[in-house]
PDB file of C-alpha atoms in Angstrom:
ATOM      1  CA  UNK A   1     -22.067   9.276   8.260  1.00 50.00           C
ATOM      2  CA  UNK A   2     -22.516  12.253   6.538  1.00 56.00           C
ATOM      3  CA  UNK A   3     -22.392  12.501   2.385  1.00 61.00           C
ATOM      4  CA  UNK A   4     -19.165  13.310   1.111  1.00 60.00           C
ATOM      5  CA  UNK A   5     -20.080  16.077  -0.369  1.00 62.00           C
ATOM      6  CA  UNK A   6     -21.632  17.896   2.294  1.00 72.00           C
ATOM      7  CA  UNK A   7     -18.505  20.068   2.958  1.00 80.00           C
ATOM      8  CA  UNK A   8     -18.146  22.706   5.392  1.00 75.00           C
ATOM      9  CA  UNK A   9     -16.749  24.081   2.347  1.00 70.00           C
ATOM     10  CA  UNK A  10     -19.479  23.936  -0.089  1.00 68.00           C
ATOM     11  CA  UNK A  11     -22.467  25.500   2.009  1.00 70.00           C
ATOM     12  CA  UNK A  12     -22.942  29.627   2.574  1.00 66.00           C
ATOM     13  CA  UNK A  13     -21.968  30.540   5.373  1.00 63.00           C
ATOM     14  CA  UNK A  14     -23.877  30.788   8.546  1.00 58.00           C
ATOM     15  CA  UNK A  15     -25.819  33.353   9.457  1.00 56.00           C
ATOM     16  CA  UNK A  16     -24.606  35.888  12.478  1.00 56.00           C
ATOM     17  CA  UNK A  17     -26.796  37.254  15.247  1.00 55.00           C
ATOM     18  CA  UNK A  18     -25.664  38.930  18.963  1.00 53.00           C
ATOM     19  CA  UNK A  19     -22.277  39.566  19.524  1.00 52.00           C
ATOM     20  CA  UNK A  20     -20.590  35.636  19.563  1.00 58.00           C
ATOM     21  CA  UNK A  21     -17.641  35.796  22.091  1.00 70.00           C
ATOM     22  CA  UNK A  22     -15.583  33.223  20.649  1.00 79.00           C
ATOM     23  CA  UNK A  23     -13.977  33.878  16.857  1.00 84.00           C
ATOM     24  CA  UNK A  24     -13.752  30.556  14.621  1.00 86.00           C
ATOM     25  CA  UNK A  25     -10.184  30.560  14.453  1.00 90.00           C
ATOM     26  CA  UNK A  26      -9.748  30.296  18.308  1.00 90.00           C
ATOM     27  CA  UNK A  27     -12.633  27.444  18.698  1.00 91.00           C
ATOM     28  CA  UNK A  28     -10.266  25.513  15.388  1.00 94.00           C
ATOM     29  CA  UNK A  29      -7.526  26.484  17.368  1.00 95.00           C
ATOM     30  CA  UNK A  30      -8.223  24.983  20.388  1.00 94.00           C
ATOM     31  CA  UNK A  31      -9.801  21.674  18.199  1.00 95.00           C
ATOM     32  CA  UNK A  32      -5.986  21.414  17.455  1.00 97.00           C
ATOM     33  CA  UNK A  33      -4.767  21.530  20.504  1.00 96.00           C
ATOM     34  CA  UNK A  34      -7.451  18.815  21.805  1.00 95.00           C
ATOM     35  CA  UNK A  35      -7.119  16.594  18.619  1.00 97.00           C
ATOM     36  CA  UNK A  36      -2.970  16.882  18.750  1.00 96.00           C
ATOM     37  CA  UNK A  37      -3.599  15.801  22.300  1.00 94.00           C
ATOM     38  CA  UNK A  38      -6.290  12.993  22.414  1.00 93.00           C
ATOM     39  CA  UNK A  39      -7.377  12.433  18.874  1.00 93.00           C
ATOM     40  CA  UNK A  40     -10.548  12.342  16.713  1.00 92.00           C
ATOM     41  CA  UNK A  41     -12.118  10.343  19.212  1.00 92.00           C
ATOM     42  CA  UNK A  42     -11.224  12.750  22.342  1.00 92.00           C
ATOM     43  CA  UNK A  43     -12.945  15.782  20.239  1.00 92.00           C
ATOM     44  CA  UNK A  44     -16.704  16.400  21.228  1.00 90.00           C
ATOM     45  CA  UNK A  45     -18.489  20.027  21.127  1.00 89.00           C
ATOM     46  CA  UNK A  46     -18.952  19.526  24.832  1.00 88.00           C
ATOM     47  CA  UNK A  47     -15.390  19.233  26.024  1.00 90.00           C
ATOM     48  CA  UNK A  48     -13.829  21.769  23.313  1.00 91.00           C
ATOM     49  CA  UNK A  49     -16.423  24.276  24.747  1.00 88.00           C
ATOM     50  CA  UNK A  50     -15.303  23.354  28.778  1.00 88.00           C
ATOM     51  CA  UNK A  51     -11.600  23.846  27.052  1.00 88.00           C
ATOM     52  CA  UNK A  52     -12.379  27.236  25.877  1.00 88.00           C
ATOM     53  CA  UNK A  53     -14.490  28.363  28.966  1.00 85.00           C
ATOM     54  CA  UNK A  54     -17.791  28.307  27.224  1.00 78.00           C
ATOM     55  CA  UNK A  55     -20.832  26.059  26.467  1.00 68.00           C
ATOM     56  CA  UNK A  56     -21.467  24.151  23.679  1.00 63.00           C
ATOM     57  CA  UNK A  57     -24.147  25.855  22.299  1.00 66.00           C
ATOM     58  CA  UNK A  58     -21.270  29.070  21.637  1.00 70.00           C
ATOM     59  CA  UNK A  59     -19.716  26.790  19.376  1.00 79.00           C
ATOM     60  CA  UNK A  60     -22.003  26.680  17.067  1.00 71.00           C
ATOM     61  CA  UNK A  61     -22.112  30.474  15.702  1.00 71.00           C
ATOM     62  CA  UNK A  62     -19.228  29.190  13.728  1.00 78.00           C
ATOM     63  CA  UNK A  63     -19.653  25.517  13.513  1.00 84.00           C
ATOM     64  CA  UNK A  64     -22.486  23.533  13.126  1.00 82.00           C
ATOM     65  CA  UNK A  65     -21.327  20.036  13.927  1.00 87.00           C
ATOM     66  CA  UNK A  66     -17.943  18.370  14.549  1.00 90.00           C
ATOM     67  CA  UNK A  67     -17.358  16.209  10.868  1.00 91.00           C
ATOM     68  CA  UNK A  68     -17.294  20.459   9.948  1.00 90.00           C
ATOM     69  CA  UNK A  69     -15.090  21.182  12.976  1.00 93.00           C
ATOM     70  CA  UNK A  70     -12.746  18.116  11.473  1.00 95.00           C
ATOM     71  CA  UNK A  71     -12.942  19.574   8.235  1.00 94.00           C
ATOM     72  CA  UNK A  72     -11.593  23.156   9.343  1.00 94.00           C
ATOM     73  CA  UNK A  73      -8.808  21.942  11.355  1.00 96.00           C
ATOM     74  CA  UNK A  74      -7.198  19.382   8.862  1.00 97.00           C
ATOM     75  CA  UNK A  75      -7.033  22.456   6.518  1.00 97.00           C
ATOM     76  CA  UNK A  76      -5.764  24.507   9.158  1.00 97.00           C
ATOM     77  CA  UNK A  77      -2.493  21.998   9.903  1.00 98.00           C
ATOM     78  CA  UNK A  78      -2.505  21.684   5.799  1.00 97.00           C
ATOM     79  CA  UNK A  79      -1.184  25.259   6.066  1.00 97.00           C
ATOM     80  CA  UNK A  80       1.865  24.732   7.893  1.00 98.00           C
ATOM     81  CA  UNK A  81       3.135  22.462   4.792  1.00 98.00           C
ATOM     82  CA  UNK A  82       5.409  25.286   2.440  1.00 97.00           C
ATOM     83  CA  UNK A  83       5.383  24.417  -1.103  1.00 97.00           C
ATOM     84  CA  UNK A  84       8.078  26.102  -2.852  1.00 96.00           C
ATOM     85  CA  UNK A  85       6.970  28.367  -5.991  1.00 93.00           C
ATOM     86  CA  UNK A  86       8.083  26.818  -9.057  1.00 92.00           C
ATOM     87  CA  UNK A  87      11.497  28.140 -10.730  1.00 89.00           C
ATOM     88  CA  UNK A  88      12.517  29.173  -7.040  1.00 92.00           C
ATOM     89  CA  UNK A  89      14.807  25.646  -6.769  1.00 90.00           C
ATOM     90  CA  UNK A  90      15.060  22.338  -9.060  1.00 93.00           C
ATOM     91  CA  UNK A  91      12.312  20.181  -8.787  1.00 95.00           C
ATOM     92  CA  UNK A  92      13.412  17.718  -7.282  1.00 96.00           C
ATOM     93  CA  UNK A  93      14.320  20.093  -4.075  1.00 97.00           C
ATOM     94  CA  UNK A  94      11.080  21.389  -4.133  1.00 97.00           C
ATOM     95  CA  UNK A  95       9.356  18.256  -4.329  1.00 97.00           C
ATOM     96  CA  UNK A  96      11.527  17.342  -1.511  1.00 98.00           C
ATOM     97  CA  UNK A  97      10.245  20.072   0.463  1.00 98.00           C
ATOM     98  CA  UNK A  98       7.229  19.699   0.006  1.00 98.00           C
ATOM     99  CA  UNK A  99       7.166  15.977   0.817  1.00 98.00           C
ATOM    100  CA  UNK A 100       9.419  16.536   3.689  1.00 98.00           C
ATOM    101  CA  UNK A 101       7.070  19.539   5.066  1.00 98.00           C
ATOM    102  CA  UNK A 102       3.575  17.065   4.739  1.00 98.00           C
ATOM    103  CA  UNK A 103       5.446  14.067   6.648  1.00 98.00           C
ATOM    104  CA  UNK A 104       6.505  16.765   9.777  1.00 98.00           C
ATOM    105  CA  UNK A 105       2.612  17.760   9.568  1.00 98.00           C
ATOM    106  CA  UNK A 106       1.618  14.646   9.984  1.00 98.00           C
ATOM    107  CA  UNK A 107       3.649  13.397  12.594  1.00 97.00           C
ATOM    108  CA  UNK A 108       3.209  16.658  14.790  1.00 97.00           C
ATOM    109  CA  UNK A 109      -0.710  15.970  14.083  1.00 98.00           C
ATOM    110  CA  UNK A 110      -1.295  12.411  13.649  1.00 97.00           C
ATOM    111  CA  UNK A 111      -5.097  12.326  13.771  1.00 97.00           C
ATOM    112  CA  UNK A 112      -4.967  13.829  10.136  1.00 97.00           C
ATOM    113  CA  UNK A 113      -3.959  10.852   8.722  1.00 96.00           C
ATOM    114  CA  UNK A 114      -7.635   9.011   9.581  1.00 94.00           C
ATOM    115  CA  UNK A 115      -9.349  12.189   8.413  1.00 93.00           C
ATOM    116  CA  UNK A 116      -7.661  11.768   4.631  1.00 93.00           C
ATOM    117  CA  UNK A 117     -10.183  10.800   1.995  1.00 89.00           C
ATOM    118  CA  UNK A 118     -13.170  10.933   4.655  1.00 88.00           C
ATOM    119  CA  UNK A 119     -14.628  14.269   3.367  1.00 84.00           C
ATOM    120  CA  UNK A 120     -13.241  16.640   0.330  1.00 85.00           C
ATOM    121  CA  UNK A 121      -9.738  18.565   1.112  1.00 89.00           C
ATOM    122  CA  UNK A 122     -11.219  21.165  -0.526  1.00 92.00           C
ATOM    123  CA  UNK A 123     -10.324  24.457   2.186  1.00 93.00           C
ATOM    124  CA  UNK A 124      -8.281  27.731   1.213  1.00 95.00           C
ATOM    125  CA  UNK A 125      -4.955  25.953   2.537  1.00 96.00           C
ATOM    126  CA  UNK A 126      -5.040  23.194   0.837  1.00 96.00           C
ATOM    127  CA  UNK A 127      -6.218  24.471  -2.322  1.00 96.00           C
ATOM    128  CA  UNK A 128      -3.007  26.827  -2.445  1.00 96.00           C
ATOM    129  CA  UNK A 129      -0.860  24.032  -1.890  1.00 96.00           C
ATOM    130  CA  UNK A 130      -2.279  22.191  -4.982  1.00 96.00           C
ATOM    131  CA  UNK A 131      -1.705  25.432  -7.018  1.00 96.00           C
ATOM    132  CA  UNK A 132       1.487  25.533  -6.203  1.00 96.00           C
ATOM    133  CA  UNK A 133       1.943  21.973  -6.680  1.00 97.00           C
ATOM    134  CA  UNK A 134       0.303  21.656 -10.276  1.00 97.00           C
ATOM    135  CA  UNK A 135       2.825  24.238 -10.631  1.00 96.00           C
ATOM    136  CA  UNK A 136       6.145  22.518  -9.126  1.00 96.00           C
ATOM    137  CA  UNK A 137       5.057  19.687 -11.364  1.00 97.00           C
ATOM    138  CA  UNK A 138       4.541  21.434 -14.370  1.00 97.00           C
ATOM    139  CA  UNK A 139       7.842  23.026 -14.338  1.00 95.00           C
ATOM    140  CA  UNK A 140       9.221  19.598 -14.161  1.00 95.00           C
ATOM    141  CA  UNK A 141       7.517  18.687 -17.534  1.00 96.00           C
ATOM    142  CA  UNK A 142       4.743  16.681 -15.783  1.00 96.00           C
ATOM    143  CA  UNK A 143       1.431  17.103 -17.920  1.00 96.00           C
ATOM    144  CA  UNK A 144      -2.557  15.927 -17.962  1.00 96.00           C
ATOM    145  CA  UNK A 145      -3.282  12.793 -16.019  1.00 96.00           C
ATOM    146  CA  UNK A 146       0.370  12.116 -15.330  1.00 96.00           C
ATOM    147  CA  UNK A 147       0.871  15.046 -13.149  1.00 97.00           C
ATOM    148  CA  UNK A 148      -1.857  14.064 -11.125  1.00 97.00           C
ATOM    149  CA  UNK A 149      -0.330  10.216 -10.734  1.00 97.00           C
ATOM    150  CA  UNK A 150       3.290  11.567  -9.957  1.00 97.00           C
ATOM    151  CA  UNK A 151       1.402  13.807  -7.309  1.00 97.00           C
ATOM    152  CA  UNK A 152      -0.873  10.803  -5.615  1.00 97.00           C
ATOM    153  CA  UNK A 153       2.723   8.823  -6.047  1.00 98.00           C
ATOM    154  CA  UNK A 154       4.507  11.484  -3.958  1.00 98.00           C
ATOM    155  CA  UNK A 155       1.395  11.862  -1.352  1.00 97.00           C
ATOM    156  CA  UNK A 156       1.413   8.219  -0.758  1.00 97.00           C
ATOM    157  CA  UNK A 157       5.070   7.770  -0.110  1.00 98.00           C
ATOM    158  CA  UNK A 158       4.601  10.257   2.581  1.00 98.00           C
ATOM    159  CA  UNK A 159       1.570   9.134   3.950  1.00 97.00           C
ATOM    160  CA  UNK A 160       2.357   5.253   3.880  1.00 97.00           C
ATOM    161  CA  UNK A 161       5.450   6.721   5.951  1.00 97.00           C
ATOM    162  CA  UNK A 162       3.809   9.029   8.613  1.00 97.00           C
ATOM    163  CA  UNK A 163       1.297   6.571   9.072  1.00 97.00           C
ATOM    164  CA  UNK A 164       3.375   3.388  10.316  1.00 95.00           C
ATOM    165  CA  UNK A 165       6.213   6.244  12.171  1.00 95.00           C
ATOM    166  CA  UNK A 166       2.904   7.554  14.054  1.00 96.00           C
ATOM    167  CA  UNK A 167       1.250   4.157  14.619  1.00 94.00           C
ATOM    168  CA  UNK A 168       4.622   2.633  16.338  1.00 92.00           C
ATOM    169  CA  UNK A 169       5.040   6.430  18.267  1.00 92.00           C
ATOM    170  CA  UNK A 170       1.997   5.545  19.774  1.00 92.00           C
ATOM    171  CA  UNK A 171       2.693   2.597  20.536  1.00 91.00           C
ATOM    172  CA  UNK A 172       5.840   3.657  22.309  1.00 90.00           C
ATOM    173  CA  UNK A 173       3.981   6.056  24.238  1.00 90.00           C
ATOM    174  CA  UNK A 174       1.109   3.829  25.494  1.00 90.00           C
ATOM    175  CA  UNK A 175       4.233   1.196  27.418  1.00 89.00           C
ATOM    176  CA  UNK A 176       5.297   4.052  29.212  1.00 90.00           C
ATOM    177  CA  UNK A 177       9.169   2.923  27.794  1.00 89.00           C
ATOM    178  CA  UNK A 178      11.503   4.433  25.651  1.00 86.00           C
ATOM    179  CA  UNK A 179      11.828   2.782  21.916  1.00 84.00           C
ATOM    180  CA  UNK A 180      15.326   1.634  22.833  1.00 82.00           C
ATOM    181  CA  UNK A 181      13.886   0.141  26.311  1.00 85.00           C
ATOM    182  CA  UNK A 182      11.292  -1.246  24.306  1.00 86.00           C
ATOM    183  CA  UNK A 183      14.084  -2.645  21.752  1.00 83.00           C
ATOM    184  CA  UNK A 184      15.763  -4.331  24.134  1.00 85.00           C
ATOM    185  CA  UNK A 185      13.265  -6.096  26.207  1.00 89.00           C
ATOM    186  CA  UNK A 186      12.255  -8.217  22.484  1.00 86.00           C
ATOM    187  CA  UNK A 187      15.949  -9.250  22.088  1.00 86.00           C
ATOM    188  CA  UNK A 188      15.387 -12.119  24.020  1.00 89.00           C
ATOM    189  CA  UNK A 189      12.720 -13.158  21.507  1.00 89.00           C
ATOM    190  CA  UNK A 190      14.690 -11.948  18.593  1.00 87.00           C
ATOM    191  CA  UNK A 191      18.044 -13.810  19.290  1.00 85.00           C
ATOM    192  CA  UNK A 192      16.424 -17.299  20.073  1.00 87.00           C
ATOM    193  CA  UNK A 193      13.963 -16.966  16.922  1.00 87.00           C
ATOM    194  CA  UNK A 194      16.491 -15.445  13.830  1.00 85.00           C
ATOM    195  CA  UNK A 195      18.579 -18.748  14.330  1.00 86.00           C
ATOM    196  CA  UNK A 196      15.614 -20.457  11.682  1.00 89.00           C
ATOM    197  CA  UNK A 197      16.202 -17.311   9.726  1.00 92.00           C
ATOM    198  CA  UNK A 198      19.414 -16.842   8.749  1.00 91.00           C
ATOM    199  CA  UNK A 199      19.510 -14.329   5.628  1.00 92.00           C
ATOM    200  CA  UNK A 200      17.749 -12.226   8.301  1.00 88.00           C
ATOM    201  CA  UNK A 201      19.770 -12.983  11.205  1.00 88.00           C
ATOM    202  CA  UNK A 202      23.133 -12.178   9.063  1.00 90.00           C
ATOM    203  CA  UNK A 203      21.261  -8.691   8.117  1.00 89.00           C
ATOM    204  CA  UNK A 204      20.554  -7.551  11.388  1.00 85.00           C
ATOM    205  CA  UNK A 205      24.238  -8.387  12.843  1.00 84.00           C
ATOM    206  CA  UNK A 206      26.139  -6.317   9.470  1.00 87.00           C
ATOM    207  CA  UNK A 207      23.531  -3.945   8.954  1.00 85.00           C
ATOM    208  CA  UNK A 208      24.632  -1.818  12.325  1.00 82.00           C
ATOM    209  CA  UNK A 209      21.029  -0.595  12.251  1.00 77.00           C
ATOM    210  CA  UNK A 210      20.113  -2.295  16.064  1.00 76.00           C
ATOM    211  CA  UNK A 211      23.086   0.636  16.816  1.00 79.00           C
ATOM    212  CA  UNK A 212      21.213   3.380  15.396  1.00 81.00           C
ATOM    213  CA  UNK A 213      18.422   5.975  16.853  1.00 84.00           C
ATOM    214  CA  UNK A 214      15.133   4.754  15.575  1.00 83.00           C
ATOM    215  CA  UNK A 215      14.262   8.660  15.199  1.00 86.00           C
ATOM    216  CA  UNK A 216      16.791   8.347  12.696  1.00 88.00           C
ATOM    217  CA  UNK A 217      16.203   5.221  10.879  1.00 90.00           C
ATOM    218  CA  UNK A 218      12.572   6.801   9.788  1.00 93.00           C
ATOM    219  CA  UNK A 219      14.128   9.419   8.557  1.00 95.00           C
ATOM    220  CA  UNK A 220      16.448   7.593   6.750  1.00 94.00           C
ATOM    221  CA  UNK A 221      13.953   5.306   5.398  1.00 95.00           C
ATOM    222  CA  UNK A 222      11.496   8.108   4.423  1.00 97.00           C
ATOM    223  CA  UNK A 223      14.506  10.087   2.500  1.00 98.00           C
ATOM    224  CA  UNK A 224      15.960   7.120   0.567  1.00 97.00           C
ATOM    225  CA  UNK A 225      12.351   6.437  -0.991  1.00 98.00           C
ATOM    226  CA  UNK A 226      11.594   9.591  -1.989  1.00 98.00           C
ATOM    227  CA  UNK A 227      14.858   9.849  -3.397  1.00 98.00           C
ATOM    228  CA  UNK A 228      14.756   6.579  -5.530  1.00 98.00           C
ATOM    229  CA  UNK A 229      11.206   7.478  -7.104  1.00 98.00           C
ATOM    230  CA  UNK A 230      12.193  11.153  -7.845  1.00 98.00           C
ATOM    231  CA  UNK A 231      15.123   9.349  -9.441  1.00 98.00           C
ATOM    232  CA  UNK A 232      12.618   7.331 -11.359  1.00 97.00           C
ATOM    233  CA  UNK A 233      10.362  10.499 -12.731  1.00 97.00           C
ATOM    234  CA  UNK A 234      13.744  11.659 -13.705  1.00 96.00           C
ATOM    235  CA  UNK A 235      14.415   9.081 -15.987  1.00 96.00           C
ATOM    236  CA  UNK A 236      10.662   9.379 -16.952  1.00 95.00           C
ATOM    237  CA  UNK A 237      11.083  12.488 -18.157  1.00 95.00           C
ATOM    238  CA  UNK A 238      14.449  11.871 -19.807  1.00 92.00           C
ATOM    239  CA  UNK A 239      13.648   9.165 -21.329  1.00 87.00           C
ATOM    240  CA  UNK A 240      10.523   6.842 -23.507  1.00 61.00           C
ATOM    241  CA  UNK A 241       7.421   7.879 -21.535  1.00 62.00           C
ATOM    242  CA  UNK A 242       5.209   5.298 -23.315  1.00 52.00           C
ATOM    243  CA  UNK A 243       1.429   5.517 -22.699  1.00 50.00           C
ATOM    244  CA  UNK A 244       1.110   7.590 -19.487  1.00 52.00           C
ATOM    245  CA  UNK A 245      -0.114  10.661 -20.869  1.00 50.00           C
TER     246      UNK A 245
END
């Protein structure tokens, strides 16, 4: 395991020689493509270099192992999340779009969520989102130490969400069923075992939610808790902020 702070980041770059065929953003590219496909684990040197029609050893006049590889791409995907500039909407809309933007990441690119807190998120990308973000916040009010809880509050709705959405995806995917088929094959189970549960059991029948899409249920469930703690910084702000700061 390599020490955190060993960053692709925080090392010169690598010395050129020759004429490398192969530019870095086409070998991150295609680390994408095979990661978005297979995961972390599918990702070697060996089979991103048969992917891209070239050995290994090409690879490395731009990267010299895969943690670095990693390290690249998870900023890479971190650029596809917009964070609006402050003053161009409320707040609480941009915050919204911002949160809304790093949960669509995630989900189109699952295998970021294991890389998170492995080695620093310190690239280009990601380090413009946090400038605009420190800047979205302090618009709002938010100030010292406080911004940077409302921002880890905000990150960890969104990636407590992503994570269980893409874990049960998966899921789906590996029984080769549909989430309704899957659904329905359990309700056997479910309707002989909720009769010793019956604050559950009356739930599930008024609820209507065994009618809905589960595509929309996360989404549901994702917007109405981002919604309810935004609606708690509001009355933060508005009102007796005690100790935080």
């Amino acid at each position: 395991m390599p020490d955190f702070s060993d960053s692709v980041w925080t090392r010169p770059a690598r010395a050129r020689t020759g004429q490398p065929t192969l530019s870095r953003e086409q070998i991150v590219r295609a680390a994408i493509e095979l990661l978005d496909a297979e995961g972390a684990a599918g990702l070697s040197m060996r089979r991103l270099g048969a992917r891209l029609g070239s050995g290994a050893t090409s690879l490395y006049w731009h990267v010299a192992t895969k943690d670095d590889l990693l390290e690249l791409a998870v900023d890479e995907v971190m650029g596809e999340v917009y964070v609006p500039e402050a003053g161009d909407a409320p707040w609480r809309i941009g915050v919204s779009v911002m949160a809304g933007g790093m949960r669509a990441m995630l989900l189109r690119h699952p295998w970021v969520i294991g890389m998170l807190g492995v080695r620093p998120t310190i690239g280009p990308n990601v380090m413009r989102m946090s400038n605009r973000s420190v800047g979205l916040f302090s618009a709002a009010g938010f100030t010292g130490p406080t911004l940077s809880h409302v921002h880890s509050l905000i990150t960890a709705h969104v990636i407590g969400s992503a994570t269980t959405e893409a874990a049960v995806s998966a899921a789906v995917i590996r029984s080769g069923q549909s989430a309704a088929e899957l659904r329905k094959s359990l309700e056997p189970f479910m309707e002989k075992a909720i009769g010793e549960y019956p604050e559950y059991a009356k739930w599930r029948e008024e609820s209507g939610v065994l009618e809905m899409e589960p595509d929309k249920v996360w989404d549901q469930s994702f917007a109405f808790g981002l919604e309810r703690i935004l609606d708690g910084l509001e009355l933060w702000l508005a009102g007796d902020k005690g100790e935080t700061e």
